[in-house]
Amino acid sequence: MNSSILCSLMLTLCLITTLHFCLPTEAKAHNRHRRLGGNPDLIDQICQQTFQDKVNCMNLLRADPATKQAKNLLEFSKAVLELALKKGIQGQNFLKGLAQKNNDPAIRECANSDYDGVVRSFKSALAELKVDPETSSYDAKVASDGSNNCAKAITNAHIVNPAISSLNYQISLLSKIASLASDK
């Protein structure tokens, strides 16, 4: 084997090994700062954890004054859950109005059964936030079941409605964000 290829291979292995051992330390430090609110920009901290949804997460949270003004993780988590609850209620009202106009069973299912679950889960998460953050995080995560079920019902009924699709995406994203924020 050519000595330059061997040297390149050894150098690559050394770099991979070094990076492998460095990454967990950085992840632990990041989680510690997140729990303690060590980073002054809580929105950026949480949105970093949403990966491919980061830009949408940042846009959604930066548009809300309460999330921007939060001084610590508890205030931030409460603001995110309140935003999620507000958007869930608005979404349910939108779907109920649409169901009255269209009288479609899939839209009625979304408006009533599915989004009842969304609103109930966000309310529960908000109530549990100070008492039991782990349960709050779980309840926030479960809220996306309603938006996901609604998306399936709409797809199965062959309904193409960008407003409903956008609503379901936003609620699922808020569910993910709220779950991350309340999981201290």
Coordinates of N, CA and C in Angstrom, one line a residue:
M1 N 0.8 -1.2 0.0 CA 0.0 0.0 0.0 C 0.9 1.2 0.0
N2 N 0.5 2.2 -0.7 CA 1.2 3.4 -0.9 C 1.3 4.1 0.5
S3 N 2.5 4.7 0.9 CA 2.6 5.3 2.2 C 1.8 6.5 2.4
S4 N 1.5 7.3 1.3 CA 0.7 8.5 1.5 C -0.8 8.1 1.7
I5 N -1.2 7.0 1.1 CA -2.6 6.5 1.3 C -2.7 6.1 2.8
L6 N -1.7 5.3 3.2 CA -1.7 4.8 4.6 C -1.7 6.0 5.6
C7 N -0.9 7.0 5.4 CA -0.9 8.2 6.2 C -2.2 8.9 6.2
S8 N -2.8 9.1 5.1 CA -4.1 9.7 5.0 C -5.2 8.9 5.7
L9 N -5.1 7.6 5.6 CA -6.1 6.8 6.3 C -5.9 6.9 7.8
M10 N -4.7 6.9 8.3 CA -4.4 7.0 9.7 C -4.9 8.4 10.2
L11 N -4.6 9.4 9.5 CA -5.0 10.8 9.9 C -6.5 10.9 10.0
T12 N -7.2 10.3 9.0 CA -8.7 10.3 9.0 C -9.2 9.6 10.2
L13 N -8.7 8.4 10.5 CA -9.1 7.7 11.7 C -8.9 8.4 13.0
C14 N -7.8 9.1 13.1 CA -7.5 9.9 14.3 C -8.5 11.0 14.4
L15 N -8.8 11.7 13.3 CA -9.7 12.8 13.4 C -11.1 12.3 13.8
I16 N -11.6 11.2 13.2 CA -12.9 10.7 13.5 C -12.9 10.3 15.0
T17 N -11.9 9.7 15.5 CA -11.9 9.3 16.9 C -11.9 10.5 17.8
T18 N -11.1 11.5 17.5 CA -11.1 12.7 18.3 C -12.5 13.4 18.3
L19 N -13.1 13.5 17.1 CA -14.4 14.1 17.0 C -15.4 13.3 17.8
H20 N -15.3 12.0 17.7 CA -16.3 11.2 18.4 C -16.3 11.4 19.9
F21 N -15.1 11.5 20.5 CA -15.0 11.7 21.9 C -15.3 13.1 22.3
C22 N -15.2 14.1 21.5 CA -15.5 15.5 21.8 C -17.0 15.8 21.8
L23 N -17.7 15.2 20.9 CA -19.1 15.5 20.7 C -20.0 15.3 21.9
P24 N -19.9 14.1 22.6 CA -20.8 13.9 23.8 C -20.6 15.0 24.9
T25 N -19.3 15.5 25.0 CA -19.1 16.5 26.0 C -19.8 17.8 25.7
E26 N -19.7 18.2 24.4 CA -20.4 19.4 24.0 C -21.9 19.2 24.2
A27 N -22.5 18.1 23.9 CA -23.9 17.8 24.0 C -24.3 18.0 25.5
K28 N -23.5 17.4 26.4 CA -23.8 17.5 27.8 C -23.8 18.9 28.3
A29 N -22.8 19.7 27.8 CA -22.7 21.1 28.2 C -23.9 21.9 27.7
H30 N -24.3 21.6 26.4 CA -25.5 22.3 25.8 C -26.7 22.0 26.7
N31 N -26.9 20.7 27.0 CA -28.1 20.4 27.8 C -28.1 21.0 29.2
R32 N -26.9 21.1 29.8 CA -26.8 21.8 31.1 C -27.2 23.2 31.0
H33 N -26.6 23.9 30.0 CA -27.0 25.3 29.8 C -28.5 25.5 29.5
R34 N -29.0 24.6 28.8 CA -30.5 24.7 28.4 C -31.3 24.5 29.7
R35 N -30.9 23.6 30.6 CA -31.7 23.4 31.8 C -31.6 24.6 32.7
L36 N -30.4 25.2 32.7 CA -30.2 26.3 33.6 C -30.5 27.7 33.0
G37 N -30.9 27.7 31.7 CA -31.2 28.9 31.1 C -29.9 29.7 30.9
G38 N -28.7 29.1 30.7 CA -27.4 29.7 30.6 C -27.3 30.5 29.4
N39 N -27.9 30.2 28.3 CA -27.9 30.9 27.0 C -29.0 32.0 27.1
P40 N -28.6 33.3 26.8 CA -29.6 34.3 26.9 C -30.7 34.2 25.8
D41 N -30.4 33.5 24.8 CA -31.5 33.3 23.7 C -32.1 32.0 23.8
L42 N -33.2 31.9 24.6 CA -33.9 30.6 24.8 C -34.5 30.1 23.5
I43 N -35.0 31.0 22.7 CA -35.6 30.6 21.4 C -34.6 29.8 20.6
D44 N -33.4 30.4 20.5 CA -32.4 29.7 19.7 C -32.0 28.4 20.3
Q45 N -31.9 28.3 21.6 CA -31.6 27.1 22.3 C -32.6 26.0 22.0
I46 N -33.8 26.3 22.1 CA -34.9 25.2 21.8 C -35.0 24.9 20.4
C47 N -34.9 25.9 19.5 CA -35.1 25.7 18.1 C -34.0 24.9 17.5
Q48 N -32.8 25.0 18.1 CA -31.6 24.2 17.6 C -32.0 22.7 17.7
Q49 N -32.8 22.3 18.6 CA -33.2 20.9 18.9 C -34.3 20.4 18.0
T50 N -34.9 21.3 17.1 CA -35.9 20.9 16.2 C -35.4 20.6 14.9
F51 N -34.1 20.6 14.7 CA -33.4 20.2 13.5 C -33.9 20.8 12.2
Q52 N -34.6 20.0 11.3 CA -35.0 20.5 10.1 C -36.2 21.6 10.2
D53 N -36.8 21.7 11.3 CA -37.8 22.7 11.6 C -37.3 24.0 12.2
K54 N -36.0 24.1 12.3 CA -35.4 25.2 13.0 C -35.9 26.6 12.5
V55 N -35.8 26.8 11.2 CA -36.2 28.1 10.7 C -37.7 28.4 11.0
N56 N -38.6 27.5 10.8 CA -40.0 27.7 11.2 C -40.2 27.9 12.7
C57 N -39.4 27.2 13.5 CA -39.5 27.3 14.9 C -39.1 28.7 15.3
M58 N -38.0 29.2 14.7 CA -37.5 30.6 15.1 C -38.5 31.6 14.6
N59 N -39.1 31.5 13.4 CA -40.1 32.4 12.9 C -41.3 32.5 13.8
L60 N -41.8 31.3 14.2 CA -43.0 31.2 15.0 C -42.8 31.8 16.4
L61 N -41.7 31.5 17.0 CA -41.5 31.9 18.4 C -41.0 33.4 18.5
R62 N -40.3 33.9 17.5 CA -39.9 35.3 17.5 C -41.1 36.2 17.1
A63 N -42.1 35.7 16.6 CA -43.3 36.5 16.3 C -44.2 36.7 17.5
D64 N -43.9 35.9 18.6 CA -44.7 36.0 19.8 C -43.9 36.8 20.9
P65 N -44.5 37.9 21.3 CA -43.8 38.8 22.3 C -43.5 38.1 23.6
A66 N -44.4 37.2 24.1 CA -44.2 36.5 25.4 C -42.9 35.6 25.3
T67 N -42.8 34.9 24.2 CA -41.6 34.0 24.2 C -40.3 34.8 24.0
K68 N -40.4 35.9 23.3 CA -39.2 36.8 23.2 C -38.8 37.4 24.5
Q69 N -39.7 37.7 25.4 CA -39.5 38.4 26.6 C -39.2 37.5 27.8
A70 N -39.3 36.2 27.6 CA -39.1 35.3 28.7 C -37.6 35.4 29.3
K71 N -37.5 35.5 30.6 CA -36.2 35.7 31.2 C -35.6 34.4 31.7
N72 N -36.4 33.4 31.8 CA -35.8 32.1 32.2 C -36.6 31.0 31.5
L73 N -36.1 29.8 31.7 CA -36.7 28.6 31.0 C -38.2 28.4 31.5
L74 N -38.5 28.6 32.7 CA -39.9 28.4 33.2 C -40.8 29.4 32.5
E75 N -40.5 30.7 32.5 CA -41.3 31.7 31.8 C -41.4 31.3 30.3
F76 N -40.3 30.9 29.7 CA -40.3 30.6 28.3 C -41.2 29.4 28.0
S77 N -41.1 28.4 28.8 CA -42.0 27.2 28.7 C -43.4 27.5 28.8
K78 N -43.7 28.4 29.8 CA -45.1 28.8 29.9 C -45.6 29.6 28.7
A79 N -44.8 30.5 28.2 CA -45.1 31.3 27.0 C -45.4 30.4 25.8
V80 N -44.5 29.4 25.6 CA -44.6 28.5 24.5 C -45.9 27.7 24.6
L81 N -46.2 27.2 25.8 CA -47.5 26.4 26.0 C -48.7 27.3 25.8
E82 N -48.6 28.5 26.3 CA -49.8 29.4 26.1 C -50.0 29.8 24.6
L83 N -48.9 29.9 23.9 CA -48.9 30.2 22.4 C -49.5 28.9 21.7
A84 N -49.1 27.8 22.1 CA -49.6 26.5 21.5 C -51.1 26.3 21.8
L85 N -51.5 26.6 23.0 CA -52.9 26.5 23.4 C -53.7 27.5 22.6
K86 N -53.3 28.7 22.5 CA -54.0 29.8 21.7 C -54.1 29.3 20.2
K87 N -53.0 28.9 19.6 CA -53.0 28.4 18.2 C -53.9 27.2 18.1
G88 N -54.0 26.3 19.1 CA -54.8 25.1 19.0 C -56.3 25.5 19.0
I89 N -56.6 26.5 19.9 CA -58.0 26.9 20.0 C -58.4 27.6 18.7
Q90 N -57.5 28.5 18.2 CA -57.8 29.2 16.9 C -58.0 28.2 15.8
G91 N -57.1 27.2 15.8 CA -57.2 26.2 14.7 C -58.5 25.4 14.8
Q92 N -58.9 25.1 16.0 CA -60.2 24.3 16.2 C -61.4 25.2 15.7
N93 N -61.3 26.5 16.1 CA -62.4 27.4 15.6 C -62.5 27.5 14.1
F94 N -61.3 27.6 13.5 CA -61.2 27.6 12.0 C -61.8 26.3 11.4
L95 N -61.4 25.2 12.0 CA -61.9 23.9 11.5 C -63.5 23.8 11.7
K96 N -64.0 24.2 12.8 CA -65.4 24.2 13.1 C -66.2 25.0 12.1
G97 N -65.6 26.2 11.8 CA -66.2 27.1 10.7 C -66.2 26.4 9.4
L98 N -65.1 25.7 9.1 CA -65.0 25.0 7.8 C -66.0 23.8 7.7
A99 N -66.1 23.2 8.9 CA -67.0 22.0 8.9 C -68.5 22.4 8.7
Q100 N -68.8 23.6 9.2 CA -70.2 24.1 9.0 C -70.5 24.4 7.5
K101 N -69.5 24.9 6.9 CA -69.6 25.3 5.4 C -69.6 24.0 4.6
N102 N -68.7 23.1 4.8 CA -68.5 22.0 3.9 C -69.3 20.7 4.3
N103 N -69.6 20.6 5.6 CA -70.2 19.4 6.2 C -69.5 18.1 5.8
D104 N -68.2 18.2 5.7 CA -67.4 17.0 5.4 C -67.1 16.2 6.7
P105 N -67.3 14.9 6.7 CA -67.0 14.1 7.9 C -65.5 14.2 8.4
A106 N -64.6 14.3 7.4 CA -63.2 14.3 7.8 C -62.9 15.7 8.5
I107 N -63.4 16.7 8.0 CA -63.2 18.1 8.6 C -63.9 18.1 10.0
R108 N -65.1 17.5 10.1 CA -65.8 17.5 11.4 C -65.0 16.7 12.4
E109 N -64.4 15.6 11.9 CA -63.5 14.8 12.8 C -62.4 15.6 13.3
C110 N -61.8 16.4 12.4 CA -60.6 17.3 12.8 C -61.1 18.3 13.8
A111 N -62.2 19.0 13.5 CA -62.7 20.1 14.3 C -63.1 19.6 15.7
N112 N -63.7 18.5 15.8 CA -64.2 18.0 17.1 C -63.3 17.1 17.8
S113 N -63.2 15.9 17.3 CA -62.4 14.8 18.0 C -60.9 15.2 18.1
D114 N -60.3 15.4 16.9 CA -58.9 15.6 16.9 C -58.4 16.8 17.6
Y115 N -59.0 18.0 17.3 CA -58.6 19.2 17.9 C -59.1 19.4 19.3
D116 N -60.1 18.6 19.7 CA -60.4 18.6 21.2 C -59.2 18.0 21.9
G117 N -58.6 17.0 21.4 CA -57.4 16.4 22.0 C -56.2 17.3 22.0
V118 N -56.1 18.1 20.9 CA -55.0 19.1 20.9 C -55.1 20.1 22.0
V119 N -56.3 20.7 22.1 CA -56.5 21.7 23.1 C -56.4 21.1 24.5
R120 N -57.0 19.9 24.7 CA -57.0 19.3 26.0 C -55.5 19.0 26.5
S121 N -54.7 18.5 25.5 CA -53.3 18.2 25.8 C -52.5 19.4 26.2
F122 N -52.7 20.5 25.4 CA -52.0 21.7 25.7 C -52.4 22.3 27.1
K123 N -53.7 22.3 27.4 CA -54.2 22.7 28.7 C -53.6 21.9 29.8
S124 N -53.6 20.6 29.7 CA -53.0 19.7 30.7 C -51.5 20.0 30.9
A125 N -50.8 20.2 29.8 CA -49.3 20.5 29.8 C -49.1 21.8 30.6
L126 N -49.9 22.8 30.3 CA -49.8 24.1 31.0 C -50.0 23.9 32.5
A127 N -51.1 23.2 32.8 CA -51.4 23.0 34.3 C -50.3 22.2 35.0
E128 N -49.6 21.3 34.3 CA -48.6 20.5 35.0 C -47.2 21.1 35.0
L129 N -47.0 22.2 34.3 CA -45.7 22.7 34.0 C -44.9 22.9 35.3
K130 N -45.4 23.6 36.3 CA -44.7 23.8 37.6 C -44.6 22.6 38.5
V131 N -45.7 21.8 38.5 CA -45.8 20.7 39.4 C -45.0 19.5 38.9
D132 N -45.1 19.2 37.6 CA -44.5 18.0 37.1 C -44.0 18.2 35.6
P133 N -42.9 18.8 35.5 CA -42.4 19.1 34.1 C -42.3 17.9 33.1
E134 N -42.0 16.8 33.7 CA -41.9 15.6 32.8 C -43.3 15.2 32.2
T135 N -44.3 15.3 33.1 CA -45.7 15.1 32.6 C -46.1 16.2 31.6
S136 N -45.8 17.4 31.9 CA -46.1 18.5 31.1 C -45.5 18.3 29.7
S137 N -44.2 17.9 29.6 CA -43.5 17.6 28.4 C -44.3 16.5 27.6
Y138 N -44.7 15.5 28.3 CA -45.4 14.4 27.7 C -46.7 14.8 27.1
D139 N -47.5 15.6 27.9 CA -48.8 16.1 27.5 C -48.6 17.0 26.2
A140 N -47.6 17.8 26.2 CA -47.3 18.7 25.1 C -47.0 17.9 23.8
K141 N -46.3 16.8 24.0 CA -45.9 15.9 22.9 C -47.1 15.2 22.3
V142 N -48.0 14.8 23.2 CA -49.2 14.0 22.8 C -50.2 14.9 22.0
A143 N -50.1 16.2 22.2 CA -51.0 17.2 21.4 C -50.8 16.9 19.9
S144 N -49.7 16.5 19.5 CA -49.5 16.3 18.0 C -50.3 15.1 17.5
D145 N -50.7 14.3 18.4 CA -51.5 13.1 17.9 C -52.8 13.7 17.2
G146 N -53.4 14.7 17.8 CA -54.6 15.3 17.2 C -54.3 15.9 15.8
S147 N -53.3 16.6 15.7 CA -53.0 17.2 14.4 C -52.6 16.2 13.4
N148 N -51.8 15.1 13.8 CA -51.5 14.0 12.9 C -52.7 13.2 12.5
N149 N -53.6 13.0 13.4 CA -54.8 12.2 13.1 C -55.7 13.1 12.1
C150 N -55.7 14.4 12.3 CA -56.4 15.2 11.4 C -55.8 15.2 10.0
A151 N -54.5 15.2 9.9 CA -53.8 15.2 8.6 C -54.1 13.9 7.9
K152 N -54.2 12.8 8.6 CA -54.5 11.5 8.0 C -55.9 11.4 7.5
A153 N -56.9 12.0 8.3 CA -58.3 12.0 7.9 C -58.5 12.8 6.7
I154 N -57.8 14.0 6.6 CA -57.9 14.8 5.4 C -57.3 14.1 4.2
T155 N -56.2 13.5 4.4 CA -55.5 12.8 3.3 C -56.4 11.6 2.8
N156 N -56.9 10.9 3.7 CA -57.8 9.7 3.4 C -59.1 10.1 2.7
A157 N -59.6 11.4 3.0 CA -60.8 11.9 2.3 C -60.5 12.6 1.0
H158 N -59.2 12.6 0.7 CA -58.7 13.3 -0.6 C -59.1 14.8 -0.6
I159 N -59.0 15.4 0.6 CA -59.2 16.8 0.7 C -57.9 17.5 0.5
V160 N -57.8 18.5 -0.4 CA -56.6 19.2 -0.5 C -56.9 20.7 -0.1
N161 N -56.4 21.0 1.1 CA -56.6 22.3 1.7 C -55.4 22.8 2.3
P162 N -54.6 23.7 1.7 CA -53.3 24.2 2.2 C -53.5 24.8 3.6
A163 N -54.6 25.4 3.9 CA -54.8 26.0 5.2 C -54.8 25.0 6.3
I164 N -55.5 23.9 6.1 CA -55.6 22.8 7.0 C -54.2 22.1 7.2
S165 N -53.5 21.9 6.1 CA -52.2 21.3 6.1 C -51.2 22.2 6.9
S166 N -51.3 23.5 6.7 CA -50.4 24.4 7.4 C -50.7 24.4 8.9
L167 N -52.0 24.4 9.2 CA -52.4 24.4 10.6 C -51.9 23.1 11.3
N168 N -52.1 22.0 10.7 CA -51.6 20.7 11.3 C -50.1 20.7 11.5
Y169 N -49.4 21.2 10.5 CA -47.9 21.3 10.6 C -47.6 22.2 11.8
Q170 N -48.2 23.4 11.9 CA -47.9 24.3 12.9 C -48.2 23.8 14.3
I171 N -49.3 23.1 14.4 CA -49.6 22.5 15.7 C -48.6 21.4 16.1
S172 N -48.2 20.6 15.1 CA -47.3 19.5 15.4 C -45.9 20.1 15.8
L173 N -45.5 21.2 15.1 CA -44.3 21.9 15.5 C -44.4 22.5 16.9
L174 N -45.5 23.1 17.2 CA -45.6 23.7 18.5 C -45.6 22.6 19.6
S175 N -46.2 21.5 19.3 CA -46.2 20.3 20.2 C -44.7 19.9 20.5
K176 N -43.9 19.8 19.4 CA -42.5 19.4 19.6 C -41.8 20.5 20.4
I177 N -42.0 21.8 20.1 CA -41.3 22.9 20.8 C -41.7 22.9 22.2
A178 N -43.0 22.8 22.5 CA -43.5 22.8 23.9 C -42.9 21.7 24.7
S179 N -42.9 20.5 24.1 CA -42.3 19.3 24.8 C -40.9 19.5 25.1
L180 N -40.1 20.1 24.2 CA -38.7 20.3 24.4 C -38.5 21.4 25.5
A181 N -39.3 22.4 25.5 CA -39.2 23.5 26.4 C -39.5 23.1 27.8
S182 N -40.6 22.3 28.0 CA -41.0 22.0 29.3 C -40.3 20.8 29.9
D183 N -39.4 20.1 29.1 CA -38.7 19.0 29.6 C -37.4 19.5 30.2
K184 N -37.4 19.8 31.5 CA -36.2 20.4 32.2 C -35.3 19.3 32.7

